[in-house]
CSV table of C-alpha atoms in Angstrom, one decimal:
chain,number,residue,atom,x,y,z
A,9,MET,CA,0.0,0.0,0.0
A,10,SER,CA,2.8,2.4,1.0
A,11,GLU,CA,4.7,1.4,-1.9
A,12,ASN,CA,1.6,1.9,-4.4
A,13,SER,CA,1.0,5.7,-2.9
A,14,THR,CA,4.8,6.7,-3.3
A,15,MET,CA,4.5,5.2,-6.7
A,16,THR,CA,1.6,7.4,-7.7
A,17,ALA,CA,3.3,10.4,-6.0
A,18,ASN,CA,6.5,9.9,-8.0
A,19,SER,CA,4.7,9.1,-11.3
A,20,GLY,CA,3.1,12.6,-11.5
A,21,HIS,CA,1.5,14.2,-14.5
A,22,HIS,CA,4.2,14.1,-17.0
A,23,GLU,CA,4.7,10.3,-16.5
A,24,HIS,CA,1.1,9.7,-16.8
A,25,GLU,CA,0.9,11.4,-19.9
A,26,HIS,CA,3.9,9.7,-21.4
A,27,GLU,CA,2.2,6.2,-20.2
A,28,ASN,CA,-1.0,7.3,-22.0
A,29,HIS,CA,1.1,7.9,-25.2
A,30,SER,CA,2.6,4.7,-25.4
A,31,VAL,CA,-0.6,2.7,-24.4
A,32,PHE,CA,-2.3,4.5,-27.3
A,33,GLY,CA,0.7,4.0,-29.8
A,34,PHE,CA,0.1,0.3,-28.7
A,35,TRP,CA,-3.7,0.7,-29.4
A,36,LEU,CA,-3.0,1.9,-32.8
A,37,TYR,CA,-0.7,-1.3,-33.6
A,38,LEU,CA,-3.8,-3.4,-32.6
A,39,MET,CA,-6.0,-1.5,-35.0
A,40,SER,CA,-3.5,-2.1,-37.8
A,41,ASP,CA,-3.6,-6.0,-36.6
A,42,CYS,CA,-7.3,-5.8,-36.8
A,43,VAL,CA,-7.2,-4.9,-40.4
A,44,ILE,CA,-4.8,-7.6,-41.1
A,45,PHE,CA,-7.1,-10.2,-39.7
A,46,GLY,CA,-9.9,-8.6,-41.7
A,47,CYS,CA,-7.9,-9.3,-44.8
A,48,LEU,CA,-7.2,-12.9,-43.7
A,49,PHE,CA,-11.0,-13.3,-42.9
A,50,ALA,CA,-11.8,-12.0,-46.4
A,51,SER,CA,-9.6,-14.4,-48.2
A,52,TYR,CA,-10.8,-17.3,-46.1
A,53,ALA,CA,-14.2,-16.4,-46.8
A,54,VAL,CA,-13.5,-16.2,-50.6
A,55,LEU,CA,-11.6,-19.8,-50.6
A,56,HIS,CA,-14.0,-21.4,-48.2
A,57,GLY,CA,-15.2,-24.4,-50.2
A,58,GLN,CA,-12.9,-24.3,-52.8
A,59,PHE,CA,-11.7,-28.1,-52.7
A,60,PHE,CA,-9.6,-30.1,-54.9
A,61,ASN,CA,-10.3,-33.1,-52.9
A,62,ASP,CA,-13.9,-34.0,-51.7
A,63,ASN,CA,-12.7,-36.3,-48.9
A,64,ILE,CA,-11.1,-33.5,-46.9
A,65,THR,CA,-13.7,-30.9,-46.9
A,66,PHE,CA,-14.6,-29.4,-43.3
A,67,LYS,CA,-17.9,-31.3,-43.0
A,68,ALA,CA,-16.1,-34.8,-44.0
A,69,LEU,CA,-13.5,-34.2,-41.5
A,70,MET,CA,-16.3,-33.5,-39.0
A,71,SER,CA,-18.4,-36.5,-39.8
A,72,LYS,CA,-14.9,-38.5,-39.4
A,73,GLY,CA,-14.5,-37.0,-36.1
A,74,VAL,CA,-11.2,-35.2,-36.9
A,75,ILE,CA,-12.7,-31.7,-36.1
A,76,GLU,CA,-15.1,-31.7,-33.0
A,77,TRP,CA,-17.1,-28.9,-31.9
A,78,GLN,CA,-16.0,-30.0,-28.1
A,79,THR,CA,-12.4,-28.9,-29.1
A,80,VAL,CA,-13.6,-25.5,-30.2
A,81,ALA,CA,-15.8,-25.0,-27.2
A,82,TYR,CA,-12.7,-25.9,-24.9
A,83,GLU,CA,-10.4,-23.6,-26.7
A,84,THR,CA,-12.9,-20.9,-26.4
A,85,ALA,CA,-13.5,-21.7,-22.7
A,86,LEU,CA,-9.6,-21.4,-22.2
A,87,LEU,CA,-9.2,-18.1,-23.9
A,88,LEU,CA,-12.1,-16.6,-22.3
A,89,LEU,CA,-11.2,-17.6,-18.8
A,90,SER,CA,-7.5,-16.5,-19.5
A,91,SER,CA,-8.8,-13.1,-20.5
A,92,LEU,CA,-10.6,-12.8,-17.2
A,93,THR,CA,-7.6,-14.1,-15.0
A,94,PHE,CA,-5.4,-11.3,-16.9
A,95,GLY,CA,-8.0,-9.0,-16.1
A,96,PHE,CA,-7.5,-9.9,-12.3
A,97,ALA,CA,-3.8,-9.6,-12.8
A,98,MET,CA,-4.1,-6.1,-13.9
A,99,LEU,CA,-6.3,-5.3,-10.9
A,100,SER,CA,-3.7,-6.8,-8.7
A,101,ALA,CA,-1.0,-4.7,-10.5
A,102,HIS,CA,-2.9,-1.4,-9.9
A,103,LYS,CA,-3.2,-2.1,-6.5
A,104,GLY,CA,0.5,-2.6,-6.2
A,105,ASN,CA,0.1,-6.3,-5.2
A,106,LYS,CA,3.2,-7.9,-6.7
A,107,SER,CA,2.4,-11.4,-5.7
A,108,GLY,CA,-1.4,-11.1,-6.6
A,109,THR,CA,-0.2,-10.0,-10.3
A,110,LEU,CA,2.2,-12.9,-10.7
A,111,LEU,CA,-0.3,-15.6,-9.4
A,112,TRP,CA,-3.0,-14.2,-11.8
A,113,MET,CA,-0.2,-14.0,-14.6
A,114,VAL,CA,0.8,-17.5,-14.1
A,115,VAL,CA,-2.9,-18.7,-14.2
A,116,SER,CA,-3.4,-16.6,-17.5
A,117,ALA,CA,-0.3,-18.1,-19.0
A,118,VAL,CA,-1.4,-21.8,-18.1
A,119,LEU,CA,-4.7,-21.2,-19.7
A,120,GLY,CA,-3.4,-19.6,-22.8
A,121,ALA,CA,-0.8,-22.6,-23.1
A,122,GLY,CA,-3.7,-25.0,-22.8
A,123,PHE,CA,-5.6,-23.2,-25.7
A,124,LEU,CA,-2.3,-23.4,-28.0
A,125,GLY,CA,-1.9,-27.1,-26.7
A,126,LEU,CA,-5.4,-27.8,-28.1
A,127,GLU,CA,-5.0,-26.0,-31.2
A,128,ILE,CA,-1.4,-27.4,-32.2
A,129,ASN,CA,-3.1,-31.0,-31.3
A,130,GLU,CA,-6.0,-30.3,-33.9
A,131,PHE,CA,-3.6,-29.0,-36.4
A,132,MET,CA,-1.6,-32.2,-36.2
A,133,HIS,CA,-4.9,-34.2,-36.6
A,134,LEU,CA,-6.0,-32.2,-39.6
A,135,ILE,CA,-2.8,-32.6,-41.2
A,136,ALA,CA,-2.5,-36.5,-40.3
A,137,HIS,CA,-5.9,-36.7,-42.4
A,138,GLY,CA,-4.8,-34.8,-45.4
A,139,ALA,CA,-5.8,-31.3,-44.9
A,140,THR,CA,-2.3,-29.8,-45.0
A,141,PRO,CA,-1.9,-26.1,-45.9
A,142,GLU,CA,-0.6,-27.2,-49.5
A,143,SER,CA,-3.6,-29.5,-49.9
A,144,CYS,CA,-6.0,-27.0,-51.3
A,145,ALA,CA,-6.9,-23.2,-51.3
A,146,HIS,CA,-9.5,-23.6,-48.2
A,147,TRP,CA,-7.0,-25.4,-45.9
A,148,SER,CA,-4.3,-22.7,-47.1
A,149,ALA,CA,-6.4,-20.0,-46.1
A,150,PHE,CA,-7.9,-21.9,-42.8
A,151,PHE,CA,-4.3,-22.3,-41.7
A,152,THR,CA,-3.2,-18.9,-42.5
A,153,LEU,CA,-6.1,-17.2,-40.7
A,154,VAL,CA,-6.3,-19.6,-37.7
A,155,GLY,CA,-2.2,-20.0,-37.5
A,156,THR,CA,-1.7,-16.3,-37.5
A,157,HIS,CA,-4.0,-16.3,-34.5
A,158,GLY,CA,-2.2,-18.9,-32.8
A,159,LEU,CA,1.1,-17.2,-33.5
A,160,HIS,CA,-0.3,-14.1,-31.9
A,161,VAL,CA,-1.1,-16.1,-28.8
A,162,THR,CA,2.3,-17.7,-28.8
A,163,LEU,CA,3.9,-14.3,-28.8
A,164,GLY,CA,1.5,-13.2,-26.3
A,165,LEU,CA,2.5,-16.2,-24.0
A,166,ILE,CA,6.3,-15.3,-24.5
A,167,TRP,CA,5.9,-11.5,-23.7
A,168,MET,CA,3.8,-12.8,-20.7
A,169,ILE,CA,6.6,-14.9,-19.4
A,170,VAL,CA,8.9,-11.8,-20.0
A,171,LEU,CA,6.9,-9.6,-18.0
A,172,MET,CA,6.4,-12.4,-15.3
A,173,VAL,CA,10.2,-12.1,-15.0
A,174,GLN,CA,10.4,-8.5,-14.6
A,175,VAL,CA,7.6,-8.4,-12.1
A,176,ALA,CA,9.2,-11.0,-9.9
A,177,THR,CA,12.3,-9.2,-10.2
A,178,LYS,CA,11.4,-5.6,-10.1
A,179,GLY,CA,7.8,-5.5,-8.8
A,180,VAL,CA,4.9,-3.6,-10.0
A,181,ASN,CA,6.2,0.2,-10.4
A,182,SER,CA,5.4,3.1,-12.6
A,183,LYS,CA,7.4,1.6,-15.4
A,184,MET,CA,5.8,-1.8,-15.2
A,185,MET,CA,2.4,-0.3,-15.6
A,186,PRO,CA,2.3,0.5,-19.3
A,187,ARG,CA,4.0,-2.6,-20.3
A,188,LEU,CA,1.3,-4.7,-18.4
A,189,THR,CA,-1.5,-2.3,-19.9
A,190,CYS,CA,-0.4,-3.1,-23.3
A,191,LEU,CA,0.0,-6.7,-22.7
A,192,SER,CA,-3.6,-7.0,-21.3
A,193,LEU,CA,-4.8,-5.1,-24.3
A,194,PHE,CA,-3.1,-7.6,-26.7
A,195,TRP,CA,-4.4,-10.6,-24.8
A,196,HIS,CA,-8.1,-9.3,-24.6
A,197,PHE,CA,-7.7,-8.5,-28.4
A,198,LEU,CA,-6.9,-11.9,-29.3
A,199,ASP,CA,-10.1,-13.0,-27.4
A,200,ILE,CA,-11.9,-10.8,-29.6
A,201,ILE,CA,-10.3,-12.2,-32.9
A,202,TRP,CA,-10.9,-15.6,-31.7
A,203,ILE,CA,-14.6,-14.9,-31.3
A,204,CYS,CA,-14.7,-14.2,-35.3
A,205,VAL,CA,-12.7,-17.5,-35.8
A,206,PHE,CA,-15.2,-19.7,-33.9
A,207,SER,CA,-18.2,-18.0,-35.3
A,208,PHE,CA,-17.3,-17.5,-39.0
A,209,VAL,CA,-14.7,-20.3,-39.3
A,210,TYR,CA,-15.9,-23.2,-37.3
A,211,LEU,CA,-19.5,-22.9,-36.4
A,212,LEU,CA,-20.4,-21.4,-39.9
A,213,SER,CA,-18.8,-24.5,-41.7
A,214,MET,CA,-20.9,-26.8,-39.5
A,215,VAL,CA,-24.3,-25.2,-40.7
B,13,MET,CA,-1.9,10.0,0.9
B,14,VAL,CA,-5.5,9.6,0.8
B,15,GLU,CA,-5.5,12.2,-1.8
B,16,ASN,CA,-3.0,10.3,-3.7
B,17,HIS,CA,-5.4,7.5,-3.3
B,18,ALA,CA,-8.2,9.2,-4.6
B,19,VAL,CA,-6.4,10.5,-7.7
B,20,SER,CA,-5.3,7.0,-8.8
B,21,SER,CA,-8.8,5.7,-8.3
B,22,HIS,CA,-10.0,8.4,-10.4
B,23,GLY,CA,-8.0,7.1,-12.9
B,24,GLU,CA,-9.2,3.6,-12.4
B,25,ASP,CA,-12.5,4.7,-13.7
B,26,HIS,CA,-11.5,4.8,-17.4
B,27,GLY,CA,-8.3,3.0,-17.4
B,28,HIS,CA,-9.5,-0.1,-15.9
B,29,GLY,CA,-12.4,-2.0,-14.5
B,30,SER,CA,-13.3,-3.7,-11.3
B,31,ILE,CA,-13.7,-7.3,-10.3
B,32,VAL,CA,-17.4,-6.9,-10.8
B,33,SER,CA,-17.1,-5.5,-14.4
B,34,TYR,CA,-14.7,-8.1,-15.5
B,35,ILE,CA,-16.9,-10.9,-14.0
B,36,VAL,CA,-19.9,-9.2,-15.5
B,37,GLY,CA,-18.3,-9.1,-19.1
B,38,PHE,CA,-17.1,-12.7,-18.6
B,39,ILE,CA,-20.6,-13.9,-17.8
B,40,LEU,CA,-22.2,-12.1,-20.7
B,41,SER,CA,-19.4,-13.6,-22.9
B,42,VAL,CA,-20.0,-17.0,-21.7
B,43,ILE,CA,-23.9,-16.5,-22.5
B,44,LEU,CA,-23.2,-15.2,-26.0
B,45,THR,CA,-20.7,-18.0,-26.7
B,46,VAL,CA,-23.1,-20.7,-25.4
B,47,GLY,CA,-25.9,-18.9,-27.7
B,48,SER,CA,-23.6,-19.2,-30.6
B,49,PHE,CA,-22.8,-22.8,-30.3
B,50,TRP,CA,-26.5,-23.7,-29.4
B,51,SER,CA,-27.8,-21.7,-32.7
B,52,VAL,CA,-25.7,-24.3,-34.7
B,53,LEU,CA,-25.7,-27.4,-32.6
B,54,GLY,CA,-29.3,-27.1,-31.4
B,55,HIS,CA,-30.7,-27.8,-34.8
B,56,ALA,CA,-33.8,-25.7,-34.0
B,57,LEU,CA,-33.3,-22.8,-36.6
B,58,SER,CA,-32.9,-22.8,-40.2
B,59,ASN,CA,-29.7,-22.3,-42.0
B,60,SER,CA,-30.3,-18.6,-42.9
B,61,ALA,CA,-31.7,-17.8,-39.3
B,62,VAL,CA,-28.2,-19.5,-37.8
B,63,ILE,CA,-26.1,-17.3,-40.2
B,64,ILE,CA,-27.9,-14.3,-38.9
B,65,ALA,CA,-27.9,-15.4,-35.4
B,66,LEU,CA,-24.1,-16.2,-35.5
B,67,GLY,CA,-23.3,-12.8,-36.8
B,68,VAL,CA,-25.6,-10.9,-34.4
B,69,LEU,CA,-24.1,-12.8,-31.5
B,70,ALA,CA,-20.5,-12.3,-32.8
B,71,VAL,CA,-21.1,-8.4,-33.1
B,72,LEU,CA,-22.6,-8.3,-29.5
B,73,GLN,CA,-19.8,-10.5,-28.1
B,74,ILE,CA,-17.3,-8.1,-29.8
B,75,PHE,CA,-19.2,-5.1,-28.1
B,76,VAL,CA,-19.2,-6.7,-24.5
B,77,GLN,CA,-15.5,-7.4,-25.0
B,78,VAL,CA,-14.5,-4.1,-26.1
B,79,THR,CA,-16.5,-2.6,-23.1
B,80,PHE,CA,-15.7,-4.8,-20.3
B,81,PHE,CA,-12.1,-6.0,-21.1
B,82,LEU,CA,-10.7,-3.4,-23.3
B,83,HIS,CA,-12.5,-0.6,-21.5
B,84,VAL,CA,-13.3,1.6,-24.4
B,85,SER,CA,-16.2,3.6,-23.5
B,86,ALA,CA,-18.0,6.9,-24.7
B,87,ALA,CA,-15.9,8.9,-22.5
B,88,PRO,CA,-14.5,12.2,-24.0
B,89,GLU,CA,-10.8,11.3,-22.9
B,90,GLN,CA,-11.4,8.1,-25.1
B,91,ARG,CA,-12.3,9.7,-28.3
B,92,SER,CA,-9.2,8.8,-30.1
B,93,GLU,CA,-9.7,5.2,-29.0
B,94,VAL,CA,-13.2,5.0,-30.1
B,95,VAL,CA,-12.6,6.8,-33.4
B,96,SER,CA,-9.6,4.7,-34.4
B,97,PHE,CA,-11.4,1.4,-33.5
B,98,LEU,CA,-14.5,2.5,-35.5
B,99,PHE,CA,-12.1,3.3,-38.4
B,100,SER,CA,-10.3,-0.1,-38.3
B,101,VAL,CA,-13.7,-1.9,-38.0
B,102,PHE,CA,-14.9,0.1,-41.2
B,103,VAL,CA,-11.7,-0.8,-43.2
B,104,ALA,CA,-11.9,-4.4,-42.1
B,105,LEU,CA,-15.7,-4.6,-43.2
B,106,VAL,CA,-14.8,-2.8,-46.7
B,107,ILE,CA,-11.9,-5.3,-47.1
B,108,CYS,CA,-14.3,-8.4,-46.4
B,109,PHE,CA,-17.4,-7.3,-48.2
B,110,GLY,CA,-15.6,-5.5,-51.0
B,111,THR,CA,-13.6,-8.7,-51.4
B,112,LEU,CA,-16.6,-11.0,-51.4
B,113,PHE,CA,-18.7,-8.7,-53.9
B,114,VAL,CA,-15.7,-8.7,-56.5
B,115,MET,CA,-15.1,-12.3,-56.2
B,116,HIS,CA,-18.8,-13.3,-56.3
B,117,ASN,CA,-19.0,-11.1,-59.6
B,118,VAL,CA,-15.5,-12.8,-60.8
B,119,GLY,CA,-17.5,-16.0,-60.4
B,120,HIS,CA,-20.4,-14.9,-62.2
B,121,LEU,CA,-19.0,-13.2,-65.1
B,122,MET,CA,-15.8,-14.7,-65.8
B,123,MET,CA,-15.8,-18.5,-64.6
B,124,ALA,CA,-19.6,-18.9,-66.3
B,125,ARG,CA,-19.0,-21.0,-69.7
């Protein structure tokens, strides 16, 4: 508590302005990321159903049990929970609670890693059944879109681990807050992209 | 010290939410996600109704997440965030619908033998 009040007193107006600028800069990066995903969704929508081989359509793989809606549901649950727990980490950080921040960050990272594990497992299954990125235009677009999201999650996890080390060694000070805030924006943003992925890639293909 | 705390909690109002706002956002997200899955797996709706439901639920959920997790609100100090967000969404929609429109016409006008 006393640590927190000195932090607030020292940070002052100028520091706060600086923090807002770097967070807004990161926000603009996220917006460009949003446009990138818009392009990937557009190419997926166009190439969806453009098959060279009828045995590896989305529905054929579903009926074989290679793609299961349960997997998508678990992935969604893990990512949503991870977003919530990272929110708790941010609340702890704003209170200057170092151990609480670390604890919730570890929980978020484990949930995020669980999501990634499920996704990699699903990709391996798809590839084993002939749905490779090279097999046809639909699967190229699928792996590019879903894989780009997975890559973002991977980078988010690496970033989270780096910040956990920094929080553990340096504590939650005024220099850490903009970094944590940027990561929280990134992590919540990935959740938003995932909403579009499970709605428009998975669920729409099951209709 | 009390003053400092007051300053920081004033900042909290627009910068980050509370436990309640995170949990409310999470519960709303869960309800909307279950709705999306049910609309497809429940087999209670026609195909076109499912497509509309998925679109509406996804838009609602994006709105929920932006409000409760990203803490973007209509507050005046967040105008640049809101404007840049709306602009990016607009560009993404133009790309998606523009691509689909053009490729649909390509399919009709050029591929038809």
